[in-house]
Short mmCIF file of C-alpha atoms and ligand atoms in Angstrom, two decimals:
data_model
loop_
_atom_site.label_atom_id
_atom_site.label_comp_id
_atom_site.label_asym_id
_atom_site.label_seq_id
_atom_site.Cartn_x
_atom_site.Cartn_y
_atom_site.Cartn_z
CA MET G 49 12.15 142.06 82.64
CA ARG G 50 9.73 140.23 84.73
CA GLU G 51 9.89 140.52 88.47
CA THR G 52 11.54 137.54 89.52
CA THR G 53 13.07 135.80 92.72
CA TYR G 54 16.38 134.38 92.15
CA THR G 55 17.81 131.34 93.93
CA ALA G 56 21.30 132.04 92.61
CA GLY G 57 22.43 133.55 95.50
CA ASP G 58 22.29 135.73 98.12
CA THR G 59 23.22 138.83 96.78
CA ALA G 60 21.12 138.29 93.63
CA THR G 61 18.23 137.69 96.01
CA HIS G 62 18.63 141.32 97.45
CA ALA G 63 19.04 142.81 94.36
CA PRO G 64 15.22 143.63 93.31
CA ALA G 65 15.57 145.70 96.75
CA LEU G 66 18.07 147.99 95.43
CA GLY G 67 15.49 148.31 92.37
CA GLU G 68 15.88 146.40 88.94
CA ALA G 69 17.11 149.80 87.18
CA ALA G 70 19.81 150.20 89.70
CA PHE G 71 21.04 146.68 88.99
CA ARG G 72 20.58 146.59 85.35
CA VAL G 73 22.87 149.73 85.55
CA LEU G 74 25.17 147.38 87.41
CA VAL G 75 25.47 144.45 85.31
CA ASP G 76 25.42 146.74 82.61
CA ASN G 77 28.54 148.71 83.92
CA ILE G 78 30.53 145.31 83.88
CA ARG G 79 32.93 145.53 80.90
CA ASP G 80 35.05 142.68 81.77
CA TYR G 81 32.54 139.93 81.63
CA ALA G 82 29.68 139.17 79.29
CA VAL G 83 26.54 139.16 81.37
CA TYR G 84 23.46 138.27 79.83
CA MET G 85 20.08 136.38 80.06
CA LEU G 86 18.45 133.31 78.15
CA ASP G 87 14.90 132.24 78.16
CA PRO G 88 14.17 128.65 79.04
CA GLN G 89 14.42 127.73 75.26
CA GLY G 90 17.84 129.78 74.87
CA VAL G 91 17.03 132.62 73.41
CA VAL G 92 18.90 135.62 74.43
CA VAL G 93 17.01 138.35 76.64
CA SER G 94 19.22 140.84 77.88
CA TRP G 95 22.92 142.09 76.76
CA ASN G 96 25.43 143.88 78.78
CA SER G 97 27.70 146.29 77.77
CA GLY G 98 30.75 143.57 78.35
CA ALA G 99 28.84 140.89 76.23
CA GLU G 100 28.91 143.60 73.45
CA ARG G 101 32.49 144.35 74.04
CA ILE G 102 33.70 140.47 73.89
CA LYS G 103 31.32 138.96 71.42
CA GLY G 104 31.26 142.17 69.09
CA TYR G 105 27.46 142.13 68.75
CA SER G 106 25.29 145.08 69.70
CA ALA G 107 22.04 144.10 71.87
CA ASP G 108 19.74 144.80 68.87
CA GLU G 109 21.51 142.22 67.09
CA VAL G 110 21.55 139.61 69.63
CA ILE G 111 18.34 139.56 71.65
CA GLY G 112 15.76 137.50 70.62
CA GLN G 113 18.38 135.12 68.85
CA HIS G 114 19.13 131.91 69.93
CA PHE G 115 22.24 131.43 71.78
CA ARG G 116 23.85 128.49 69.94
CA MET G 117 25.32 131.38 67.37
CA PHE G 118 28.13 131.90 69.75
CA TYR G 119 29.41 128.21 69.36
CA LEU G 120 31.91 126.79 66.71
CA LEU G 121 29.98 125.29 63.65
CA GLU G 122 31.17 121.71 64.51
CA GLU G 123 29.81 122.22 68.19
CA GLN G 124 26.22 123.52 67.20
CA ASP G 125 26.20 120.55 64.98
CA ALA G 126 26.85 118.19 68.03
CA GLY G 127 24.06 119.53 69.79
CA LYS G 128 26.48 121.14 72.62
CA PRO G 129 24.64 124.55 73.21
CA GLU G 130 21.37 122.40 73.89
CA GLN G 131 23.38 120.02 76.00
CA GLU G 132 24.84 122.68 78.24
CA LEU G 133 21.59 124.44 79.02
CA GLN G 134 20.39 120.71 79.65
CA MET G 135 22.82 120.20 82.45
CA ALA G 136 22.45 123.35 83.84
CA ARG G 137 19.13 122.84 84.26
CA GLU G 138 19.62 119.47 86.06
CA SER G 139 22.08 120.74 88.10
CA GLY G 140 21.58 124.29 88.77
CA ARG G 141 24.71 125.06 87.16
CA PHE G 142 26.94 124.44 84.47
CA GLU G 143 30.63 125.48 83.85
CA ASP G 144 33.41 125.24 81.12
CA GLU G 145 36.08 126.56 79.16
CA ALA G 146 36.22 126.31 75.43
CA TRP G 147 36.29 128.21 71.88
CA ARG G 148 33.36 130.68 71.14
CA LEU G 149 32.64 132.83 68.00
CA ARG G 150 32.83 136.43 67.88
CA LYS G 151 30.85 138.49 65.26
CA ASP G 152 33.49 138.68 62.92
CA GLY G 153 33.99 135.17 62.81
CA SER G 154 37.36 134.82 64.94
CA ARG G 155 37.50 132.77 67.86
CA PHE G 156 38.21 133.53 71.62
CA ARG G 157 38.94 131.24 74.42
CA ALA G 158 35.90 131.72 76.91
CA TYR G 159 35.08 130.77 80.67
CA VAL G 160 31.53 130.23 80.83
CA VAL G 161 29.26 130.05 83.88
CA VAL G 162 25.44 129.15 82.95
CA THR G 163 23.23 129.22 85.95
CA ALA G 164 19.40 128.06 85.88
CA LEU G 165 16.99 130.36 86.86
CA ARG G 166 13.63 129.09 88.75
CA ASN G 167 11.12 130.94 91.12
CA THR G 168 9.99 129.62 94.53
CA ALA G 169 7.63 127.33 92.73
CA GLY G 170 10.94 125.74 90.99
CA GLU G 171 9.90 126.70 87.50
CA LEU G 172 12.19 127.21 85.09
CA LEU G 173 12.35 131.13 84.11
CA GLY G 174 15.39 131.18 82.14
CA PHE G 175 19.44 131.33 82.39
CA ALA G 176 22.06 133.68 83.59
CA LYS G 177 25.15 133.69 81.27
CA VAL G 178 28.44 135.03 82.33
CA THR G 179 31.58 134.72 80.14
CA GLN G 180 34.83 135.58 80.34
CA ASP G 181 37.47 136.10 77.73
CA VAL G 182 40.30 134.19 78.72
CA THR G 183 42.12 134.24 75.73
CA ALA G 184 45.41 136.03 76.93
CA ARG G 185 45.59 133.57 79.94
CA TRP G 186 45.20 130.67 77.71
CA GLN G 187 47.89 131.69 75.51
CA ALA G 188 50.10 132.07 78.08
CA GLU G 189 49.73 128.62 79.66
CA GLN G 190 49.79 127.08 76.08
CA GLU G 191 53.10 128.98 75.63
CA LEU G 192 54.36 127.58 78.87
CA ARG G 193 53.11 124.03 78.17
CA GLU G 194 54.86 124.10 74.73
CA SER G 195 57.84 125.43 76.02
CA GLU G 196 57.98 123.07 78.85
CA LYS G 197 57.28 120.32 76.28
CA ARG G 198 60.36 121.71 74.50
CA PHE G 199 62.39 121.80 77.53
CA ARG G 200 61.46 117.97 78.56
CA LEU G 201 62.29 116.99 74.90
CA LEU G 202 65.47 118.99 74.96
CA VAL G 203 66.52 117.53 78.57
CA ASP G 204 65.56 113.84 77.31
CA GLN G 205 67.76 114.15 74.58
CA VAL G 206 70.66 115.13 76.17
CA ARG G 207 72.93 111.90 75.91
CA ASP G 208 76.08 113.03 78.29
CA TYR G 209 74.34 114.10 81.09
CA ALA G 210 71.94 112.54 83.66
CA ILE G 211 69.32 115.05 84.14
CA PHE G 212 66.49 114.15 86.54
CA LEU G 213 63.99 115.53 89.02
CA LEU G 214 63.70 114.62 92.55
CA SER G 215 61.02 114.81 95.05
CA PRO G 216 61.43 116.91 98.14
CA ASP G 217 62.28 113.66 100.00
CA GLY G 218 64.76 112.59 97.41
CA ARG G 219 62.86 110.50 95.09
CA ILE G 220 63.45 109.98 91.39
CA THR G 221 60.64 111.32 89.42
CA THR G 222 62.33 112.15 85.83
CA TRP G 223 64.80 110.13 83.86
CA ASN G 224 66.18 111.28 80.96
CA ARG G 225 68.26 109.45 77.99
CA GLY G 226 71.66 110.49 79.53
CA ALA G 227 70.54 109.06 82.84
CA ARG G 228 69.73 105.59 81.23
CA ARG G 229 72.98 105.42 79.46
CA MET G 230 75.07 106.57 82.09
CA LYS G 231 73.51 104.76 84.78
CA GLY G 232 72.07 101.80 83.40
CA TYR G 233 68.28 101.76 84.77
CA THR G 234 65.01 102.43 82.72
CA ALA G 235 62.78 104.78 83.98
CA ASP G 236 60.65 102.32 85.39
CA GLU G 237 63.29 100.71 87.42
CA VAL G 238 64.33 104.04 89.12
CA SER G 239 60.93 106.12 89.51
CA GLY G 240 60.21 106.60 92.86
CA ARG G 241 63.31 105.05 94.14
CA PHE G 242 65.56 107.33 96.75
CA LEU G 243 68.57 108.70 95.22
CA SER G 244 70.88 106.52 97.45
CA LEU G 245 70.56 103.89 94.87
CA PHE G 246 73.40 105.41 93.09
CA TYR G 247 75.75 105.97 95.80
CA LEU G 248 78.38 103.42 97.45
CA PRO G 249 77.34 101.62 100.41
CA GLU G 250 79.81 103.14 102.51
CA ASP G 251 78.88 106.63 101.16
CA VAL G 252 75.18 105.91 102.09
CA ALA G 253 75.89 104.49 105.72
CA ARG G 254 77.73 107.89 106.20
CA GLY G 255 74.54 109.78 105.44
CA LYS G 256 76.10 111.45 101.92
CA PRO G 257 73.09 111.58 99.89
CA VAL G 258 70.87 113.02 102.79
CA ARG G 259 73.54 115.63 103.53
CA LEU G 260 73.88 116.74 99.59
CA LEU G 261 70.29 117.21 99.77
CA LYS G 262 70.04 119.15 103.10
CA GLN G 263 72.93 121.10 101.81
CA ALA G 264 71.14 121.83 98.21
CA ALA G 265 68.13 122.79 100.35
CA VAL G 266 69.85 125.19 102.88
CA GLU G 267 72.46 126.69 100.10
CA GLY G 268 70.12 126.20 97.11
CA VAL G 269 72.96 123.88 95.52
CA ALA G 270 75.11 121.23 96.50
CA HIS G 271 77.97 120.22 94.28
CA ASP G 272 79.94 116.87 94.90
CA VAL G 273 82.58 114.67 92.83
CA GLY G 274 83.18 111.37 93.71
CA TRP G 275 82.20 107.67 92.98
CA ARG G 276 78.94 106.40 92.06
CA LEU G 277 77.37 103.41 91.12
CA ARG G 278 76.03 102.43 87.66
CA LYS G 279 73.31 99.43 87.65
CA GLY G 280 74.93 96.20 88.38
CA GLY G 281 77.49 97.79 91.00
CA GLU G 282 80.18 99.18 88.56
CA ARG G 283 81.71 102.38 89.69
CA PHE G 284 81.78 105.55 87.82
CA TRP G 285 83.70 108.65 88.71
CA ALA G 286 80.68 111.69 88.81
CA ASP G 287 80.43 115.34 88.82
CA VAL G 288 76.94 115.81 90.44
CA THR G 289 75.32 119.02 90.97
CA ILE G 290 71.91 119.20 92.80
CA THR G 291 69.73 122.21 92.70
CA ALA G 292 66.93 122.73 95.16
CA LEU G 293 63.58 124.08 93.39
CA TYR G 294 61.31 126.26 95.61
CA ASP G 295 57.85 127.69 94.12
CA SER G 296 56.83 131.46 94.60
CA ALA G 297 55.92 130.86 98.29
CA GLY G 298 59.02 129.80 99.08
CA LYS G 299 58.03 126.10 99.47
CA LEU G 300 60.64 123.54 98.46
CA TYR G 301 58.95 121.20 95.63
CA GLY G 302 61.75 119.21 94.70
CA TYR G 303 65.34 119.01 92.97
CA THR G 304 67.24 118.99 89.83
CA LYS G 305 70.06 116.64 89.60
CA VAL G 306 72.75 117.13 86.74
CA VAL G 307 75.17 114.05 86.75
CA ARG G 308 78.48 113.58 84.59
CA ASP G 309 80.80 110.94 84.05
CA LEU G 310 83.92 111.92 84.45
CA THR G 311 85.48 108.38 84.68
CA GLU G 312 87.11 108.61 81.14
CA GLN G 313 88.55 112.08 81.99
CA LEU G 314 89.99 110.93 85.50
CA GLU G 315 91.31 107.63 83.62
CA ALA G 316 93.30 109.92 81.21
CA GLU G 317 94.37 111.99 83.96
CA GLN G 318 95.83 109.20 85.76
CA LEU G 319 97.59 107.57 82.79
CA ALA G 320 99.10 111.33 82.02
CA ARG G 321 100.05 111.43 85.63
CA ALA G 322 101.67 107.77 85.79
CA TYR G 323 103.38 108.33 82.29
CA GLU G 324 104.76 111.76 83.64
CA ALA G 325 105.81 109.74 86.87
CA ALA G 326 107.47 107.02 84.75
CA ARG G 327 108.98 109.77 82.56
CA GLU G 328 110.30 111.46 85.47
CA ALA G 329 111.54 108.31 87.11
CA ILE G 330 113.11 107.33 83.80
CA LYS G 331 114.93 110.45 83.74
CA VAL G 332 116.13 110.63 87.61
CA ARG G 333 117.51 106.97 87.03
CA ASP G 334 119.39 108.02 83.87
CA GLU G 335 121.04 110.82 86.08
CA PHE G 336 121.67 108.22 88.51
CA LEU G 337 123.30 105.89 85.78
CA SER G 338 125.55 109.03 84.83
CA ILE G 339 126.66 109.86 88.60
CA ALA G 340 127.31 106.06 89.32
CA SER G 341 129.24 105.16 86.16
CA HIS G 342 131.15 108.62 87.08
CA GLU G 343 131.74 107.57 90.74
CA LEU G 344 132.72 103.93 89.77
CA ARG G 345 134.99 105.32 87.19
CA THR G 346 137.17 107.23 89.58
CA PRO G 347 138.52 104.30 91.95
CA LEU G 348 138.70 102.19 88.50
CA THR G 349 140.91 104.92 86.85
CA ALA G 350 143.05 104.89 89.86
CA LEU G 351 143.28 100.96 90.17
CA ASN G 352 144.34 100.97 86.29
CA LEU G 353 147.11 103.16 86.77
CA GLN G 354 147.95 101.73 89.83
CA LEU G 355 148.36 98.55 88.22
CA GLN G 356 149.95 99.97 85.08
CA GLY G 357 152.45 101.63 87.61
CA ILE G 358 153.23 98.06 88.94
CA LYS G 359 153.51 96.52 85.56
CA LEU G 360 155.94 99.07 84.06
CA LEU G 361 157.88 98.48 86.89
CA MET G 362 158.16 94.92 86.65
CA GLU G 363 159.01 94.95 82.85
CA ARG G 364 161.32 97.75 82.89
CA ASN G 365 163.23 97.33 85.99
CA PRO G 366 162.49 93.59 87.56
CA ALA G 367 165.62 94.23 89.70
CA ALA G 368 163.82 96.82 91.51
CA TRP G 369 160.97 94.02 92.14
CA ASN G 370 160.90 94.08 95.73
CA PRO G 371 158.51 94.02 98.63
CA GLU G 372 159.01 97.30 99.79
CA ARG G 373 158.97 99.15 96.27
CA THR G 374 155.87 97.43 95.16
CA GLY G 375 154.07 96.91 98.61
CA GLY G 376 152.84 100.47 98.55
CA ALA G 377 151.52 100.71 95.04
CA ILE G 378 149.49 97.43 95.55
CA GLY G 379 148.61 98.67 98.88
CA ARG G 380 147.04 101.51 96.75
CA ALA G 381 145.70 99.39 94.12
CA LEU G 382 143.68 97.17 96.98
CA GLU G 383 142.26 100.55 98.49
CA SER G 384 140.74 101.64 95.10
CA ALA G 385 139.45 97.80 94.44
CA GLU G 386 138.23 98.16 97.99
CA ARG G 387 136.35 101.43 97.17
CA LEU G 388 135.11 100.06 93.70
CA SER G 389 133.71 97.06 95.77
CA GLN G 390 131.84 99.30 98.34
CA LEU G 391 129.89 101.25 95.63
CA VAL G 392 128.59 97.83 94.09
CA ASP G 393 127.86 96.38 97.55
CA THR G 394 125.94 99.66 98.18
CA LEU G 395 124.44 99.70 94.84
CA LEU G 396 123.29 96.09 95.12
CA ASP G 397 121.76 97.03 98.87
CA VAL G 398 119.64 99.78 97.67
CA SER G 399 118.48 97.55 94.36
CA ARG G 400 117.61 94.88 97.40
CA ILE G 401 116.10 97.42 99.58
CA SER G 402 113.79 99.10 96.73
CA ALA G 403 112.84 95.22 95.76
CA GLY G 404 111.17 94.75 99.47
CA ARG G 405 111.46 95.65 102.82
CA ILE G 406 114.71 95.24 104.56
CA GLU G 407 115.09 92.01 106.75
CA LEU G 408 116.21 92.82 110.18
CA LYS G 409 118.29 90.41 112.23
CA LEU G 410 117.75 91.54 115.65
CA SER G 411 119.92 91.18 118.73
CA THR G 412 120.22 93.01 122.01
CA PHE G 413 122.96 95.32 122.31
CA ASP G 414 123.91 98.69 124.09
CA LEU G 415 123.79 101.48 121.54
CA ALA G 416 126.27 103.86 123.07
CA THR G 417 128.53 100.90 122.35
CA ALA G 418 127.64 100.29 119.00
CA VAL G 419 128.19 104.13 117.98
CA ARG G 420 131.35 104.07 119.59
CA GLU G 421 132.60 100.98 117.42
CA ALA G 422 131.13 102.62 114.33
CA ILE G 423 132.84 105.93 114.88
CA GLU G 424 136.09 103.73 115.54
CA ARG G 425 135.55 102.04 112.19
CA LEU G 426 135.45 105.72 110.42
CA ALA G 427 138.57 106.87 112.33
CA GLU G 428 140.65 107.08 109.16
CA LEU G 429 137.80 109.00 107.00
CA ILE G 430 137.38 111.41 110.07
CA ARG G 431 141.22 112.19 110.09
CA GLN G 432 141.27 112.84 106.06
CA ALA G 433 138.55 115.19 106.74
CA SER G 434 140.15 116.82 109.65
CA CYS G 435 137.02 116.42 111.86
CA GLU G 436 136.65 116.35 115.60
CA VAL G 437 134.13 114.40 116.88
CA HIS G 438 132.91 114.86 120.36
CA ILE G 439 130.69 112.07 121.82
CA HIS G 440 127.94 112.58 124.20
CA ALA G 441 126.40 109.09 125.38
CA PRO G 442 125.81 109.21 129.14
CA GLU G 443 123.97 106.18 129.69
CA ALA G 444 123.82 102.70 128.11
CA ILE G 445 120.80 102.03 126.30
CA GLU G 446 119.90 98.24 125.61
CA GLY G 447 117.28 97.27 123.03
CA ARG G 448 116.84 95.07 120.32
CA TRP G 449 118.10 96.57 116.83
CA ASP G 450 119.99 95.17 113.71
CA ARG G 451 123.48 95.88 114.92
CA LEU G 452 124.66 95.89 111.42
CA ARG G 453 121.89 97.97 109.72
CA VAL G 454 122.07 100.75 112.79
CA GLU G 455 125.73 101.17 112.62
CA GLN G 456 125.49 101.36 108.70
CA ALA G 457 122.69 104.19 108.95
CA LEU G 458 125.15 105.74 111.64
CA MET G 459 128.07 105.70 109.27
CA ASN G 460 126.10 107.30 106.51
CA LEU G 461 125.37 110.19 108.99
CA ILE G 462 128.73 110.66 109.90
CA SER G 463 130.45 110.34 106.33
CA ASN G 464 128.00 112.59 105.03
CA ALA G 465 129.22 115.22 108.24
CA CYS G 466 132.88 114.73 106.86
CA LYS G 467 132.37 114.90 103.51
CA TYR G 468 130.11 118.10 103.30
CA ALA G 469 131.52 119.61 106.59
CA PRO G 470 134.78 119.00 106.60
CA ASN G 471 137.46 120.68 109.12
CA SER G 472 134.95 120.97 111.53
CA ARG G 473 133.40 119.80 114.84
CA ILE G 474 130.95 117.02 114.75
CA ASP G 475 128.84 116.59 117.67
CA ILE G 476 127.33 112.61 118.25
CA ARG G 477 124.88 111.84 120.79
CA VAL G 478 123.07 108.92 122.29
CA GLU G 479 119.92 109.72 124.13
CA ARG G 480 117.06 107.64 125.67
CA ASP G 481 113.44 109.56 125.87
CA GLY G 482 111.16 107.36 127.37
CA GLU G 483 110.20 104.33 124.67
CA ARG G 484 112.56 106.20 122.39
CA ALA G 485 116.21 106.14 121.66
CA ARG G 486 118.05 108.82 119.83
CA LEU G 487 121.20 109.20 117.38
CA SER G 488 122.02 112.24 116.35
CA VAL G 489 124.80 114.06 114.27
CA THR G 490 125.23 117.65 114.03
CA ASP G 491 127.90 119.45 112.11
CA THR G 492 128.64 123.13 111.51
CA GLY G 493 128.97 122.66 107.69
CA PRO G 494 127.00 124.33 104.79
CA GLY G 495 123.49 123.40 105.79
CA ILE G 496 120.31 122.46 103.62
CA ALA G 497 117.93 124.64 102.18
CA PRO G 498 114.47 124.31 103.50
CA GLU G 499 113.11 123.39 100.05
CA ASN G 500 115.50 120.52 100.18
CA LEU G 501 115.07 118.66 103.30
CA GLU G 502 112.66 116.31 102.80
CA GLN G 503 114.17 115.57 99.26
CA ILE G 504 117.17 114.24 100.30
CA PHE G 505 115.93 111.15 101.77
CA VAL G 506 114.97 110.04 98.75
CA ARG G 507 116.70 107.83 96.02
CA PHE G 508 118.98 109.23 94.09
CA GLU G 509 118.13 112.62 95.12
CA ARG G 510 120.85 115.46 96.09
CA ALA G 511 121.04 119.11 96.82
CA VAL G 512 124.65 119.43 95.62
CA SER G 513 125.96 119.22 92.37
CA SER G 514 127.83 116.41 91.59
CA GLN G 515 131.06 118.27 90.30
CA HIS G 516 131.67 119.35 93.92
CA TYR G 517 130.59 116.36 96.05
CA GLY G 518 130.93 112.57 94.47
CA GLY G 519 128.13 110.61 95.79
CA LEU G 520 125.05 108.32 94.78
CA GLY G 521 122.46 109.90 96.40
CA LEU G 522 121.67 107.08 98.13
CA GLY G 523 123.01 107.36 101.75
CA LEU G 524 120.22 109.01 103.53
CA PHE G 525 117.79 106.75 101.31
CA VAL G 526 118.95 103.69 103.05
CA THR G 527 119.41 105.23 106.41
CA ARG G 528 115.86 106.12 106.23
CA GLN G 529 114.78 102.61 105.28
CA ILE G 530 116.68 101.11 108.10
CA ALA G 531 115.22 103.54 110.64
CA GLU G 532 111.78 102.80 109.35
CA ALA G 533 112.27 99.38 109.39
CA HIS G 534 112.99 99.30 112.87
CA GLY G 535 109.74 101.45 113.21
CA GLY G 536 111.28 104.56 113.51
CA ARG G 537 112.54 107.65 112.09
CA VAL G 538 115.02 110.03 110.38
CA TRP G 539 115.10 113.86 110.14
CA VAL G 540 117.18 116.53 109.32
CA GLU G 541 117.07 120.19 110.94
CA SER G 542 119.57 122.64 109.67
CA THR G 543 120.25 126.22 108.79
CA VAL G 544 121.93 127.23 105.63
CA GLY G 545 125.47 128.48 106.53
CA LYS G 546 125.20 127.22 110.11
CA GLY G 547 125.07 123.35 109.95
CA SER G 548 122.85 120.29 110.44
CA THR G 549 121.65 117.91 112.55
CA PHE G 550 120.55 114.56 111.65
CA THR G 551 118.35 112.30 113.92
CA ILE G 552 117.47 108.71 113.95
CA GLU G 553 114.79 107.78 116.44
CA LEU G 554 114.50 104.09 117.31
CA PRO G 555 111.92 102.42 119.50
CA VAL G 556 113.69 100.59 122.46
CA VAL G 557 112.25 97.27 122.53
CA THR G 558 113.98 95.00 125.41
CA ALA G 559 114.24 91.16 124.90
CA ALA G 560 111.17 91.04 127.19
CA ASP G 561 108.99 93.03 125.25
CA SER G 562 109.51 91.14 122.16
CA ALA G 563 109.13 87.67 123.89
CA GLN G 564 105.87 89.13 125.18
CA ASN G 565 104.93 89.86 121.64
CA GLY G 566 106.02 86.10 120.65
CA ASP G 567 108.34 87.45 118.12
CA GLU G 568 112.03 86.61 119.66
CA VAL G 569 114.48 86.05 117.17
CA GLY G 570 117.71 84.21 117.83
P1 LIG I 1009 125.30 111.72 98.59
O1 LIG I 1009 125.91 112.13 99.89
O2 LIG I 1009 125.75 110.33 97.82
O3 LIG I 1009 125.10 112.86 97.82
P2 LIG I 1009 123.07 110.84 100.47
O4 LIG I 1009 121.57 110.29 100.33
O5 LIG I 1009 123.65 110.69 101.64
O6 LIG I 1009 123.77 111.21 99.19
O7 LIG I 1009 122.66 112.45 100.83
C1 LIG I 1009 121.89 113.39 99.94
C2 LIG I 1009 121.86 114.75 99.63
O8 LIG I 1009 122.04 115.28 100.99
C3 LIG I 1009 123.63 115.08 99.46
O9 LIG I 1009 123.44 114.97 98.25
C4 LIG I 1009 123.64 116.80 100.06
O10 LIG I 1009 123.00 117.36 99.37
C5 LIG I 1009 122.68 116.41 101.09
N1 LIG I 1009 123.05 116.02 102.49
C6 LIG I 1009 123.36 114.91 103.16
N2 LIG I 1009 124.00 115.15 104.67
C7 LIG I 1009 124.43 116.59 104.64
C8 LIG I 1009 125.29 117.17 105.72
N3 LIG I 1009 125.68 116.89 106.56
N4 LIG I 1009 125.50 118.69 105.20
C9 LIG I 1009 124.79 119.22 104.43
N5 LIG I 1009 124.07 118.61 103.24
C10 LIG I 1009 123.97 117.15 103.64
#
C-alpha cells in the first residue's frame, strides 16, 4: 500500500507513525470485523482475517475483484454497490444495515460503514470498509418484533377484557377489541385521553384515578373493584388492575390496565341474594303464621268451651239459668274474647307499622306518672306472675311524646319480664340524663344469650321455643319502632342466668322546644 494521509480520524492520522507493518498487523487481527480497502473504483485492495472469517473468501480470492460480488444479485442489478460508493464519495461516509452474501452463497445481516479516503489535496485514494456480522442480533430483534406482533394480535383479539396501555401520565396509548366492546369508544376517540374518562365524576373529584396510578407506581400494581362509565354514561361494575411498567434502568414508562366487566356477575349475585332474602322472609312469615294461628287458637278454644258450657247448662237445666251461675262462665268467655281481640289488635298494629312509619300523637305529660299508670293497668298480670315490682322515679320528667305509644312500649317490656321471669323482682327506673329520658325494666330472669341480643328486636324473631312460651315475637319489634319514631332507641343488657335490663331512651322535647321548631301539635 502507498503511504497515505488519512483524514478519517485522529487515530488513523497517527497510525503511520507506528509503522505501516504494525498497523497492518493490528487490522489483520481484528477478527470480529471485516476491515478492508477498496480503490476508487471499488476493487478490493486489502483483506483482513475478520473479512475472511465473515465472508468466507481468502485474501487471494478477493483482492483485485470488484466489491459488488458481496451484494445480493438483485442489489447488484439495481446498482446499489456503486450508489453506496457514490454517497461515501460525496459525504465522506456511508452507513447501512443490509443483507450480504458469503462465499457459499448464504446471506448474513451486515452492518457496514464505508469511509472515503482522500489525500491532503482532496484526491480520492479509495475507501475503507468495515463490516460487522449482526445476524444474531437481527434475528433476536426479529423474534422480539414477531412475538410483540403476535402478542399485540392476541391482546387485540381478547373480547372479554379491556386491555390497554397508559403513558406515565395516565393517557391512553393502545386500545383492544375488548376495550372497544366494554367501554364503547373506538381507539381514535380515546387515544391520548386521560384515564379519568372512565370514572364517575365523584370518583374523579376525590382523585381516585390519580390515586390508583400513584399506588401502581409505588407498589407495582393497583387493584380496584367499583363503578366505571361506558361511553354515553352507563355504569358498569368493573374489576380493574393497573400494573406499572419499568424499563431496565428502573424508569417508569407507562402502565397496563386490564378491566373485567363484572356487571352481570354482580346482578346475578344481587338476584341470588334477593332470592335468598325473599325465601328467608317467606320462611319466617310461614313460621309466624303457624305461631300466630296457635296463639289465636288458644283463647278461641277456651272461648268455645266456655260458650258450649253455657249452652249445655241452658239446655239441660234451664232452671239453673241464673245470673250468679252463668255470670262467672260468661265473664271467662269475655276474657277469652278480650285476649283474642288483643292479639288481633297487635297483628293489625304490626301490619300498620310495617307498612309505614308510626304516626305519633304528641302531647305534654310527665313520664313518671305515665309509668305508674301503665303498671297500674298491668296489676293483674303482675299478680298472676307473682312478680314484685319496684319503681324508682325520683323526679317528674315533662316532655312531649305519644302517651299511648310510650305506655304500650313500656307495657311490652313489663309483660315480657312477667312472662320470662315469673316469681321474681322487677325494677323499673325512670331517669333523666340531660336531654334524654330513660325508662328501664330489670328482671332477674333467665337472661338472653349474646348472639340473640340484637335479633330479638326484629319482627317475628324469638329466642325461646314456642312450646315453652306463647307469643308472637312482635312486642320488642313494636317497642323499637315506637322508640325510633320518637327519635330514641331501645336496647338490652343481659347476662344468661342472671337477668336482663331493657332500656328505652327518648329525647326530652318540651312544648317550648317544639314551638321553636314550628311543629307544635294540638
Ligand atoms: P314474644 O315475647 O312474643 O316472643 P317479643 O318481641 O316481646 O316477642 O320478644 C322477643 C324475644 O325476646 C322473646 O321471644 C324472648 O326470647 C326474648 N325476650 C324478651 N324479653 C325477655 C326477658 N325479659 N327475658 C328473657 N328473654 C326475653
